[in-house]
PDB file of C-alpha atoms and ligand atoms in Angstrom:
ATOM      1  CA  MET X   1     -56.116  69.584  26.720  1.00 98.00           C
ATOM      2  CA  PHE X   2     -54.859  66.170  27.763  1.00 98.00           C
ATOM      3  CA  THR X   3     -51.610  66.162  29.787  1.00 98.00           C
ATOM      4  CA  THR X   4     -49.520  63.032  30.138  1.00 98.00           C
ATOM      5  CA  GLN X   5     -46.024  61.900  31.074  1.00 98.00           C
ATOM      6  CA  ASP X   6     -46.561  58.630  29.286  1.00 98.00           C
ATOM      7  CA  ILE X   7     -44.840  58.000  25.941  1.00 98.00           C
ATOM      8  CA  ALA X   8     -47.287  55.195  25.014  1.00 98.00           C
ATOM      9  CA  GLN X   9     -50.291  57.496  25.541  1.00 98.00           C
ATOM     10  CA  ILE X  10     -48.724  60.188  23.359  1.00 98.00           C
ATOM     11  CA  ARG X  11     -48.039  57.649  20.611  1.00 98.00           C
ATOM     12  CA  GLU X  12     -51.564  56.192  20.836  1.00 98.00           C
ATOM     13  CA  GLN X  13     -53.271  59.591  20.496  1.00 98.00           C
ATOM     14  CA  ILE X  14     -51.066  60.578  17.579  1.00 98.00           C
ATOM     15  CA  ARG X  15     -51.664  57.239  15.856  1.00 98.00           C
ATOM     16  CA  LEU X  16     -55.425  57.872  16.126  1.00 98.00           C
ATOM     17  CA  TRP X  17     -55.114  61.321  14.564  1.00 98.00           C
ATOM     18  CA  LYS X  18     -52.862  60.104  11.759  1.00 98.00           C
ATOM     19  CA  ARG X  19     -55.175  57.173  11.007  1.00 98.00           C
ATOM     20  CA  GLN X  20     -57.888  59.770  10.367  1.00 98.00           C
ATOM     21  CA  GLY X  21     -55.558  61.551   7.940  1.00 98.00           C
ATOM     22  CA  GLU X  22     -55.045  64.509  10.298  1.00 98.00           C
ATOM     23  CA  THR X  23     -51.822  66.489  10.666  1.00 98.00           C
ATOM     24  CA  VAL X  24     -49.829  67.228  13.822  1.00 98.00           C
ATOM     25  CA  ALA X  25     -47.751  70.301  14.672  1.00 99.00           C
ATOM     26  CA  PHE X  26     -45.341  70.129  17.588  1.00 99.00           C
ATOM     27  CA  VAL X  27     -43.913  72.845  19.851  1.00 99.00           C
ATOM     28  CA  PRO X  28     -41.134  71.559  22.143  1.00 98.00           C
ATOM     29  CA  THR X  29     -40.519  73.821  25.171  1.00 98.00           C
ATOM     30  CA  MET X  30     -38.901  73.852  28.591  1.00 98.00           C
ATOM     31  CA  GLY X  31     -42.004  75.466  30.135  1.00 98.00           C
ATOM     32  CA  ASN X  32     -42.334  78.758  32.034  1.00 97.00           C
ATOM     33  CA  LEU X  33     -44.249  79.810  28.956  1.00 98.00           C
ATOM     34  CA  HIS X  34     -44.552  83.443  27.861  1.00 97.00           C
ATOM     35  CA  LEU X  35     -46.117  85.319  24.967  1.00 97.00           C
ATOM     36  CA  GLY X  36     -43.327  84.149  22.654  1.00 98.00           C
ATOM     37  CA  HIS X  37     -44.254  80.497  23.232  1.00 98.00           C
ATOM     38  CA  MET X  38     -47.945  81.304  22.778  1.00 98.00           C
ATOM     39  CA  THR X  39     -47.160  82.774  19.368  1.00 98.00           C
ATOM     40  CA  LEU X  40     -45.473  79.480  18.433  1.00 98.00           C
ATOM     41  CA  VAL X  41     -48.492  77.461  19.597  1.00 98.00           C
ATOM     42  CA  LYS X  42     -50.944  79.720  17.746  1.00 98.00           C
ATOM     43  CA  GLU X  43     -48.845  79.480  14.588  1.00 98.00           C
ATOM     44  CA  ALA X  44     -48.742  75.680  14.998  1.00 98.00           C
ATOM     45  CA  ALA X  45     -52.550  75.634  15.288  1.00 98.00           C
ATOM     46  CA  GLN X  46     -52.820  77.546  11.994  1.00 98.00           C
ATOM     47  CA  ARG X  47     -50.622  75.012  10.214  1.00 98.00           C
ATOM     48  CA  ALA X  48     -51.971  71.627  11.353  1.00 98.00           C
ATOM     49  CA  ASP X  49     -55.114  69.889  12.626  1.00 98.00           C
ATOM     50  CA  HIS X  50     -53.662  69.206  16.095  1.00 98.00           C
ATOM     51  CA  VAL X  51     -51.043  70.871  18.292  1.00 98.00           C
ATOM     52  CA  VAL X  52     -48.828  68.878  20.655  1.00 99.00           C
ATOM     53  CA  VAL X  53     -46.584  70.712  23.146  1.00 99.00           C
ATOM     54  CA  SER X  54     -43.865  69.242  25.341  1.00 99.00           C
ATOM     55  CA  ILE X  55     -42.558  70.724  28.578  1.00 98.00           C
ATOM     56  CA  PHE X  56     -39.257  69.190  29.591  1.00 98.00           C
ATOM     57  CA  VAL X  57     -36.332  70.936  31.281  1.00 98.00           C
ATOM     58  CA  ASN X  58     -33.673  68.881  29.554  1.00 98.00           C
ATOM     59  CA  PRO X  59     -30.704  68.221  31.890  1.00 97.00           C
ATOM     60  CA  LEU X  60     -28.562  67.148  28.953  1.00 97.00           C
ATOM     61  CA  GLN X  61     -28.360  70.675  27.530  1.00 98.00           C
ATOM     62  CA  PHE X  62     -27.337  72.395  30.787  1.00 97.00           C
ATOM     63  CA  GLY X  63     -23.676  72.778  31.778  1.00 95.00           C
ATOM     64  CA  GLN X  64     -22.476  72.002  35.284  1.00 93.00           C
ATOM     65  CA  ASN X  65     -22.623  75.590  36.510  1.00 90.00           C
ATOM     66  CA  GLU X  66     -25.825  76.505  34.742  1.00 95.00           C
ATOM     67  CA  ASP X  67     -29.342  77.103  36.033  1.00 93.00           C
ATOM     68  CA  LEU X  68     -30.875  73.588  35.702  1.00 96.00           C
ATOM     69  CA  ASP X  69     -32.156  73.482  39.299  1.00 96.00           C
ATOM     70  CA  ALA X  70     -33.224  77.131  39.354  1.00 94.00           C
ATOM     71  CA  TYR X  71     -34.944  76.960  35.952  1.00 96.00           C
ATOM     72  CA  PRO X  72     -38.539  78.089  36.625  1.00 96.00           C
ATOM     73  CA  ARG X  73     -41.145  75.299  36.636  1.00 97.00           C
ATOM     74  CA  THR X  74     -44.691  76.681  36.352  1.00 97.00           C
ATOM     75  CA  LEU X  75     -46.825  73.795  35.086  1.00 98.00           C
ATOM     76  CA  SER X  76     -50.340  74.967  36.155  1.00 98.00           C
ATOM     77  CA  ALA X  77     -49.914  78.420  34.638  1.00 98.00           C
ATOM     78  CA  ASP X  78     -48.385  76.848  31.511  1.00 98.00           C
ATOM     79  CA  GLN X  79     -51.332  74.461  31.126  1.00 98.00           C
ATOM     80  CA  ALA X  80     -53.874  77.306  31.391  1.00 98.00           C
ATOM     81  CA  ALA X  81     -52.005  79.359  28.776  1.00 98.00           C
ATOM     82  CA  LEU X  82     -51.692  76.372  26.418  1.00 98.00           C
ATOM     83  CA  VAL X  83     -55.427  75.639  26.525  1.00 98.00           C
ATOM     84  CA  GLU X  84     -56.066  79.266  25.612  1.00 97.00           C
ATOM     85  CA  ALA X  85     -53.574  79.120  22.719  1.00 98.00           C
ATOM     86  CA  GLY X  86     -55.116  75.956  21.210  1.00 97.00           C
ATOM     87  CA  ALA X  87     -52.849  73.065  22.285  1.00 98.00           C
ATOM     88  CA  GLU X  88     -54.591  69.692  22.557  1.00 98.00           C
ATOM     89  CA  LEU X  89     -51.951  67.368  23.925  1.00 98.00           C
ATOM     90  CA  LEU X  90     -49.222  68.188  26.473  1.00 98.00           C
ATOM     91  CA  PHE X  91     -46.271  65.868  27.096  1.00 99.00           C
ATOM     92  CA  THR X  92     -44.537  66.470  30.455  1.00 98.00           C
ATOM     93  CA  PRO X  93     -42.036  63.642  30.912  1.00 98.00           C
ATOM     94  CA  THR X  94     -39.559  63.403  33.789  1.00 98.00           C
ATOM     95  CA  PRO X  95     -35.796  62.964  33.210  1.00 97.00           C
ATOM     96  CA  ALA X  96     -36.183  59.289  34.273  1.00 97.00           C
ATOM     97  CA  ILE X  97     -38.754  58.745  31.508  1.00 97.00           C
ATOM     98  CA  ILE X  98     -36.638  60.389  28.851  1.00 97.00           C
ATOM     99  CA  TYR X  99     -33.262  59.083  30.046  1.00 96.00           C
ATOM    100  CA  PRO X 100     -34.020  55.739  31.741  1.00 95.00           C
ATOM    101  CA  LYS X 101     -30.318  54.822  31.671  1.00 92.00           C
ATOM    102  CA  GLY X 102     -29.373  58.140  33.284  1.00 91.00           C
ATOM    103  CA  MET X 103     -27.263  60.818  31.683  1.00 86.00           C
ATOM    104  CA  GLU X 104     -24.651  58.285  30.557  1.00 85.00           C
ATOM    105  CA  LEU X 105     -26.503  57.680  27.323  1.00 76.00           C
ATOM    106  CA  GLN X 106     -25.076  55.393  24.722  1.00 86.00           C
ATOM    107  CA  THR X 107     -26.390  57.361  21.776  1.00 95.00           C
ATOM    108  CA  PHE X 108     -26.216  61.111  21.185  1.00 96.00           C
ATOM    109  CA  VAL X 109     -27.078  63.272  18.224  1.00 98.00           C
ATOM    110  CA  GLU X 110     -24.191  65.551  17.252  1.00 97.00           C
ATOM    111  CA  VAL X 111     -24.347  68.299  14.655  1.00 98.00           C
ATOM    112  CA  PRO X 112     -20.671  69.210  14.403  1.00 96.00           C
ATOM    113  CA  LYS X 113     -19.095  72.537  13.403  1.00 95.00           C
ATOM    114  CA  ILE X 114     -22.243  74.649  13.739  1.00 96.00           C
ATOM    115  CA  SER X 115     -22.596  73.369  17.338  1.00 98.00           C
ATOM    116  CA  ASP X 116     -19.056  74.273  18.341  1.00 97.00           C
ATOM    117  CA  GLU X 117     -18.985  78.037  18.004  1.00 97.00           C
ATOM    118  CA  LEU X 118     -20.887  81.081  19.344  1.00 98.00           C
ATOM    119  CA  CYS X 119     -23.167  79.652  22.088  1.00 98.00           C
ATOM    120  CA  GLY X 120     -21.552  76.243  21.581  1.00 98.00           C
ATOM    121  CA  ALA X 121     -18.107  77.640  22.425  1.00 97.00           C
ATOM    122  CA  SER X 122     -19.351  79.046  25.758  1.00 96.00           C
ATOM    123  CA  ARG X 123     -21.629  76.101  26.498  1.00 97.00           C
ATOM    124  CA  PRO X 124     -19.763  72.927  25.472  1.00 97.00           C
ATOM    125  CA  GLY X 125     -22.149  70.031  24.901  1.00 97.00           C
ATOM    126  CA  HIS X 126     -25.204  72.312  24.887  1.00 98.00           C
ATOM    127  CA  PHE X 127     -26.213  71.686  21.276  1.00 98.00           C
ATOM    128  CA  ARG X 128     -25.513  67.975  21.568  1.00 98.00           C
ATOM    129  CA  GLY X 129     -28.056  68.010  24.413  1.00 98.00           C
ATOM    130  CA  VAL X 130     -30.517  70.019  22.331  1.00 98.00           C
ATOM    131  CA  ALA X 131     -30.133  67.875  19.188  1.00 98.00           C
ATOM    132  CA  THR X 132     -30.454  64.650  21.210  1.00 98.00           C
ATOM    133  CA  ILE X 133     -33.627  65.690  23.052  1.00 98.00           C
ATOM    134  CA  VAL X 134     -35.261  67.223  19.986  1.00 99.00           C
ATOM    135  CA  CYS X 135     -34.515  64.059  17.984  1.00 98.00           C
ATOM    136  CA  LYS X 136     -35.951  61.894  20.787  1.00 98.00           C
ATOM    137  CA  LEU X 137     -39.066  64.084  21.045  1.00 98.00           C
ATOM    138  CA  PHE X 138     -39.499  63.994  17.266  1.00 99.00           C
ATOM    139  CA  ASN X 139     -39.352  60.183  17.416  1.00 98.00           C
ATOM    140  CA  ILE X 140     -41.985  60.107  20.158  1.00 98.00           C
ATOM    141  CA  VAL X 141     -44.384  62.670  18.650  1.00 98.00           C
ATOM    142  CA  GLN X 142     -43.636  62.090  14.941  1.00 98.00           C
ATOM    143  CA  PRO X 143     -45.061  65.474  13.958  1.00 98.00           C
ATOM    144  CA  ASP X 144     -45.584  66.751  10.424  1.00 98.00           C
ATOM    145  CA  ILE X 145     -44.408  70.228  11.454  1.00 98.00           C
ATOM    146  CA  ALA X 146     -42.357  71.542  14.376  1.00 99.00           C
ATOM    147  CA  VAL X 147     -42.341  75.213  15.359  1.00 98.00           C
ATOM    148  CA  PHE X 148     -39.414  77.032  17.049  1.00 98.00           C
ATOM    149  CA  GLY X 149     -38.542  80.635  17.872  1.00 98.00           C
ATOM    150  CA  ASN X 150     -35.981  82.498  15.772  1.00 98.00           C
ATOM    151  CA  LYS X 151     -34.622  83.969  19.006  1.00 98.00           C
ATOM    152  CA  ASP X 152     -32.559  80.801  19.417  1.00 98.00           C
ATOM    153  CA  PHE X 153     -31.137  81.316  15.940  1.00 98.00           C
ATOM    154  CA  GLN X 154     -28.196  78.933  16.257  1.00 98.00           C
ATOM    155  CA  GLN X 155     -30.410  76.271  17.886  1.00 98.00           C
ATOM    156  CA  LEU X 156     -32.845  76.524  14.975  1.00 98.00           C
ATOM    157  CA  MET X 157     -29.998  76.079  12.508  1.00 98.00           C
ATOM    158  CA  VAL X 158     -28.690  73.047  14.425  1.00 98.00           C
ATOM    159  CA  ILE X 159     -32.191  71.505  14.336  1.00 98.00           C
ATOM    160  CA  LYS X 160     -32.715  72.256  10.632  1.00 98.00           C
ATOM    161  CA  THR X 161     -29.316  70.687   9.860  1.00 98.00           C
ATOM    162  CA  MET X 162     -30.131  67.602  11.938  1.00 98.00           C
ATOM    163  CA  VAL X 163     -33.516  67.152  10.229  1.00 98.00           C
ATOM    164  CA  GLU X 164     -31.950  67.471   6.797  1.00 98.00           C
ATOM    165  CA  ASP X 165     -28.953  65.236   7.545  1.00 98.00           C
ATOM    166  CA  LEU X 166     -31.083  62.498   9.156  1.00 98.00           C
ATOM    167  CA  SER X 167     -33.846  62.769   6.484  1.00 98.00           C
ATOM    168  CA  LEU X 168     -36.521  63.310   9.125  1.00 98.00           C
ATOM    169  CA  PRO X 169     -39.888  63.939   7.415  1.00 98.00           C
ATOM    170  CA  ILE X 170     -40.667  67.054   9.457  1.00 98.00           C
ATOM    171  CA  GLU X 171     -41.099  70.646   8.283  1.00 98.00           C
ATOM    172  CA  ILE X 172     -39.216  73.011  10.611  1.00 98.00           C
ATOM    173  CA  VAL X 173     -40.791  76.452  10.979  1.00 98.00           C
ATOM    174  CA  GLY X 174     -39.026  79.426  12.621  1.00 98.00           C
ATOM    175  CA  ILE X 175     -41.126  82.263  14.059  1.00 98.00           C
ATOM    176  CA  ASP X 176     -40.010  85.878  14.605  1.00 98.00           C
ATOM    177  CA  THR X 177     -38.895  86.839  18.091  1.00 98.00           C
ATOM    178  CA  ILE X 178     -41.580  88.402  20.281  1.00 98.00           C
ATOM    179  CA  ARG X 179     -40.317  91.431  22.198  1.00 98.00           C
ATOM    180  CA  GLU X 180     -41.304  93.539  25.175  1.00 97.00           C
ATOM    181  CA  PRO X 181     -42.341  97.117  24.235  1.00 97.00           C
ATOM    182  CA  SER X 182     -38.757  98.099  25.227  1.00 98.00           C
ATOM    183  CA  GLY X 183     -37.339  95.784  22.548  1.00 98.00           C
ATOM    184  CA  LEU X 184     -36.107  93.162  25.041  1.00 98.00           C
ATOM    185  CA  ALA X 185     -36.595  89.694  23.502  1.00 98.00           C
ATOM    186  CA  MET X 186     -39.037  87.597  25.528  1.00 98.00           C
ATOM    187  CA  SER X 187     -37.312  84.771  27.372  1.00 97.00           C
ATOM    188  CA  SER X 188     -38.009  82.591  30.379  1.00 95.00           C
ATOM    189  CA  ARG X 189     -34.692  83.863  31.771  1.00 95.00           C
ATOM    190  CA  ASN X 190     -35.982  87.486  31.830  1.00 97.00           C
ATOM    191  CA  GLY X 191     -37.697  86.446  35.071  1.00 96.00           C
ATOM    192  CA  TYR X 192     -34.260  86.475  36.727  1.00 96.00           C
ATOM    193  CA  LEU X 193     -33.821  90.216  35.931  1.00 98.00           C
ATOM    194  CA  SER X 194     -34.752  93.109  38.231  1.00 98.00           C
ATOM    195  CA  ASP X 195     -36.842  95.950  36.712  1.00 97.00           C
ATOM    196  CA  GLU X 196     -33.700  98.040  36.408  1.00 97.00           C
ATOM    197  CA  GLN X 197     -31.788  95.235  34.697  1.00 98.00           C
ATOM    198  CA  LYS X 198     -34.703  94.745  32.268  1.00 97.00           C
ATOM    199  CA  GLN X 199     -34.426  98.401  31.285  1.00 97.00           C
ATOM    200  CA  GLN X 200     -30.673  98.109  30.809  1.00 97.00           C
ATOM    201  CA  ALA X 201     -31.079  94.860  28.874  1.00 98.00           C
ATOM    202  CA  ALA X 202     -33.273  96.599  26.297  1.00 97.00           C
ATOM    203  CA  THR X 203     -30.104  98.307  24.996  1.00 98.00           C
ATOM    204  CA  LEU X 204     -29.125  94.999  23.376  1.00 98.00           C
ATOM    205  CA  LYS X 205     -31.778  95.332  20.688  1.00 98.00           C
ATOM    206  CA  GLN X 206     -31.124  99.067  20.274  1.00 98.00           C
ATOM    207  CA  THR X 207     -27.414  98.385  19.839  1.00 98.00           C
ATOM    208  CA  MET X 208     -28.041  95.645  17.251  1.00 98.00           C
ATOM    209  CA  ASP X 209     -30.433  97.949  15.341  1.00 98.00           C
ATOM    210  CA  ALA X 210     -27.764 100.669  15.243  1.00 98.00           C
ATOM    211  CA  MET X 211     -25.100  98.146  14.154  1.00 98.00           C
ATOM    212  CA  ALA X 212     -27.274  96.822  11.320  1.00 98.00           C
ATOM    213  CA  GLU X 213     -27.953 100.365  10.153  1.00 98.00           C
ATOM    214  CA  ALA X 214     -24.260 101.339  10.270  1.00 97.00           C
ATOM    215  CA  ILE X 215     -23.114  98.178   8.432  1.00 97.00           C
ATOM    216  CA  SER X 216     -25.833  98.673   5.800  1.00 95.00           C
ATOM    217  CA  GLN X 217     -24.513 102.209   5.310  1.00 94.00           C
ATOM    218  CA  GLY X 218     -21.056 100.779   4.657  1.00 94.00           C
ATOM    219  CA  GLN X 219     -19.359 100.810   8.086  1.00 96.00           C
ATOM    220  CA  ASP X 220     -16.578  98.242   8.477  1.00 96.00           C
ATOM    221  CA  VAL X 221     -18.009  95.199  10.279  1.00 97.00           C
ATOM    222  CA  GLU X 222     -15.125  94.784  12.748  1.00 97.00           C
ATOM    223  CA  GLN X 223     -15.345  98.449  13.642  1.00 97.00           C
ATOM    224  CA  ALA X 224     -19.129  98.179  14.151  1.00 98.00           C
ATOM    225  CA  VAL X 225     -18.678  95.118  16.381  1.00 98.00           C
ATOM    226  CA  SER X 226     -16.013  96.840  18.458  1.00 98.00           C
ATOM    227  CA  GLU X 227     -18.069 100.020  18.977  1.00 98.00           C
ATOM    228  CA  ALA X 228     -21.215  98.054  19.802  1.00 98.00           C
ATOM    229  CA  GLY X 229     -19.279  95.924  22.296  1.00 98.00           C
ATOM    230  CA  GLN X 230     -18.167  99.076  24.105  1.00 98.00           C
ATOM    231  CA  GLN X 231     -21.721 100.426  24.165  1.00 98.00           C
ATOM    232  CA  LEU X 232     -23.033  97.182  25.636  1.00 98.00           C
ATOM    233  CA  SER X 233     -20.352  97.235  28.366  1.00 98.00           C
ATOM    234  CA  GLN X 234     -21.318 100.814  29.202  1.00 97.00           C
ATOM    235  CA  ALA X 235     -24.966  99.714  29.449  1.00 97.00           C
ATOM    236  CA  GLY X 236     -23.992  97.136  32.114  1.00 97.00           C
ATOM    237  CA  PHE X 237     -23.587  94.006  29.981  1.00 98.00           C
ATOM    238  CA  LYS X 238     -20.666  91.590  30.253  1.00 98.00           C
ATOM    239  CA  LEU X 239     -20.279  90.415  26.689  1.00 98.00           C
ATOM    240  CA  ASP X 240     -19.942  86.719  25.877  1.00 98.00           C
ATOM    241  CA  TYR X 241     -19.881  87.210  22.102  1.00 98.00           C
ATOM    242  CA  LEU X 242     -21.086  89.631  19.470  1.00 98.00           C
ATOM    243  CA  SER X 243     -20.671  88.475  15.906  1.00 98.00           C
ATOM    244  CA  VAL X 244     -21.931  89.203  12.405  1.00 98.00           C
ATOM    245  CA  ARG X 245     -22.392  86.084  10.275  1.00 98.00           C
ATOM    246  CA  ASN X 246     -23.887  84.871   7.031  1.00 97.00           C
ATOM    247  CA  ALA X 247     -27.584  84.415   7.915  1.00 97.00           C
ATOM    248  CA  ALA X 248     -27.968  81.288   5.758  1.00 96.00           C
ATOM    249  CA  ASN X 249     -25.205  79.166   7.316  1.00 95.00           C
ATOM    250  CA  LEU X 250     -23.622  81.167  10.187  1.00 97.00           C
ATOM    251  CA  HIS X 251     -20.260  81.211   8.371  1.00 96.00           C
ATOM    252  CA  PRO X 252     -18.002  84.231   8.903  1.00 96.00           C
ATOM    253  CA  ILE X 253     -19.041  86.810   6.322  1.00 96.00           C
ATOM    254  CA  GLY X 254     -17.365  87.337   2.996  1.00 93.00           C
ATOM    255  CA  ALA X 255     -17.246  90.661   1.142  1.00 91.00           C
ATOM    256  CA  ASP X 256     -20.135  89.647  -1.145  1.00 93.00           C
ATOM    257  CA  ASP X 257     -22.503  88.303   1.504  1.00 96.00           C
ATOM    258  CA  LYS X 258     -25.703  90.341   1.714  1.00 96.00           C
ATOM    259  CA  GLN X 259     -28.020  88.408   4.044  1.00 98.00           C
ATOM    260  CA  LEU X 260     -26.420  88.856   7.445  1.00 98.00           C
ATOM    261  CA  VAL X 261     -27.276  88.151  11.055  1.00 98.00           C
ATOM    262  CA  ILE X 262     -25.960  89.810  14.202  1.00 98.00           C
ATOM    263  CA  LEU X 263     -25.748  87.288  17.041  1.00 98.00           C
ATOM    264  CA  ALA X 264     -25.172  88.327  20.635  1.00 98.00           C
ATOM    265  CA  ALA X 265     -24.878  86.677  24.024  1.00 98.00           C
ATOM    266  CA  ALA X 266     -24.231  88.786  27.098  1.00 98.00           C
ATOM    267  CA  TYR X 267     -24.644  88.646  30.842  1.00 98.00           C
ATOM    268  CA  MET X 268     -26.822  91.129  32.680  1.00 98.00           C
ATOM    269  CA  GLY X 269     -25.821  90.424  36.278  1.00 97.00           C
ATOM    270  CA  SER X 270     -25.673  86.631  36.407  1.00 96.00           C
ATOM    271  CA  THR X 271     -28.319  86.157  33.695  1.00 97.00           C
ATOM    272  CA  ARG X 272     -27.120  85.145  30.249  1.00 97.00           C
ATOM    273  CA  LEU X 273     -29.271  86.650  27.506  1.00 98.00           C
ATOM    274  CA  ILE X 274     -29.103  85.948  23.766  1.00 98.00           C
ATOM    275  CA  ASP X 275     -30.574  87.838  20.850  1.00 98.00           C
ATOM    276  CA  ASN X 276     -30.092  88.229  17.117  1.00 98.00           C
ATOM    277  CA  LEU X 277     -31.056  90.457  14.219  1.00 98.00           C
ATOM    278  CA  CYS X 278     -31.181  89.530  10.527  1.00 98.00           C
ATOM    279  CA  PHE X 279     -30.608  92.273   7.991  1.00 98.00           C
ATOM    280  CA  THR X 280     -29.617  92.859   4.382  1.00 96.00           C
ATOM    281  CA  ARG X 281     -26.414  94.676   3.490  1.00 93.00           C
ATOM    282  CA  ASN X 282     -26.724  96.863   0.381  1.00 83.00           C
TER     283      ASN X 282
HETATM  284  O1  LIG W   1     -35.577  76.143  23.137  1.00 73.38           O
HETATM  285  C1  LIG W   1     -35.890  75.364  24.075  1.00 73.38           C
HETATM  286  O2  LIG W   1     -36.775  75.635  24.879  1.00 73.38           O
HETATM  287  C2  LIG W   1     -35.131  74.044  24.203  1.00 73.38           C
HETATM  288  O3  LIG W   1     -33.801  74.183  23.825  1.00 73.38           O
HETATM  289  C3  LIG W   1     -35.807  72.892  23.443  1.00 73.38           C
HETATM  290  C4  LIG W   1     -35.829  73.132  21.949  1.00 73.38           C
HETATM  291  C5  LIG W   1     -37.225  72.692  23.954  1.00 73.38           C
HETATM  292  C6  LIG W   1     -35.027  71.585  23.690  1.00 73.38           C
HETATM  293  O4  LIG W   1     -34.966  71.269  25.038  1.00 73.38           O
END
């Protein structure tokens, strides 16, 4: 696997592949890779001739009091895992390479409405940072396919909306969340949790499973959300939000909506975890 920080080298390699009529799948990441990322890379390798991965901890998507500096950087281990999973080209730019004019950019990519609620309400500017970096990376790599985890459900919807609205010729693929045996969704931020907190955090998935079951059986959604919120507090979580939405567009649900998604964000200690569960209401 060839690793470079250089945009021109990335473009040159991709031009060579495309000239030979070969396809490129792209997996953008912030590094500290785990089994969930490896599943994305393996899926990318199934879908295209070449897999390009980026590792970039994007300052633009972190709020002032968030964990930008503490975010784990584990490049050697990430490189070894990526070789194993079938990546061929790794792009590891610095903030100065990506944002040569500093953070006071002149151009941002905004995906309004969908970016302003749920995680966007607690993390103002977060999805603008995500949409801007993903758009920039897409312009550098120009992939045929890009693969993301469904765990970041709202992020995936922001990216799909951006790609559609800007007519980018890229197929966006979402891959099911990979979980620990306990049910805890894999995340780079799980590394901040103690063993005890990890055990407690597994109640998030159990609670969402029980909610989905109860709503499918006809329980009132508001009632289900309220009960689940109490259960999560008892399990040691400080809830940011817990919401049931239309899975196709994240709109608040109407009486006839069947394809639903539970979205949750909650703090375990000082670590903010997110998760979601799609289900069908009868
Ligand atoms: O999901 C992530 O790791 C990041 O938000 C992404 C998509 C790589 C953009 O920085």
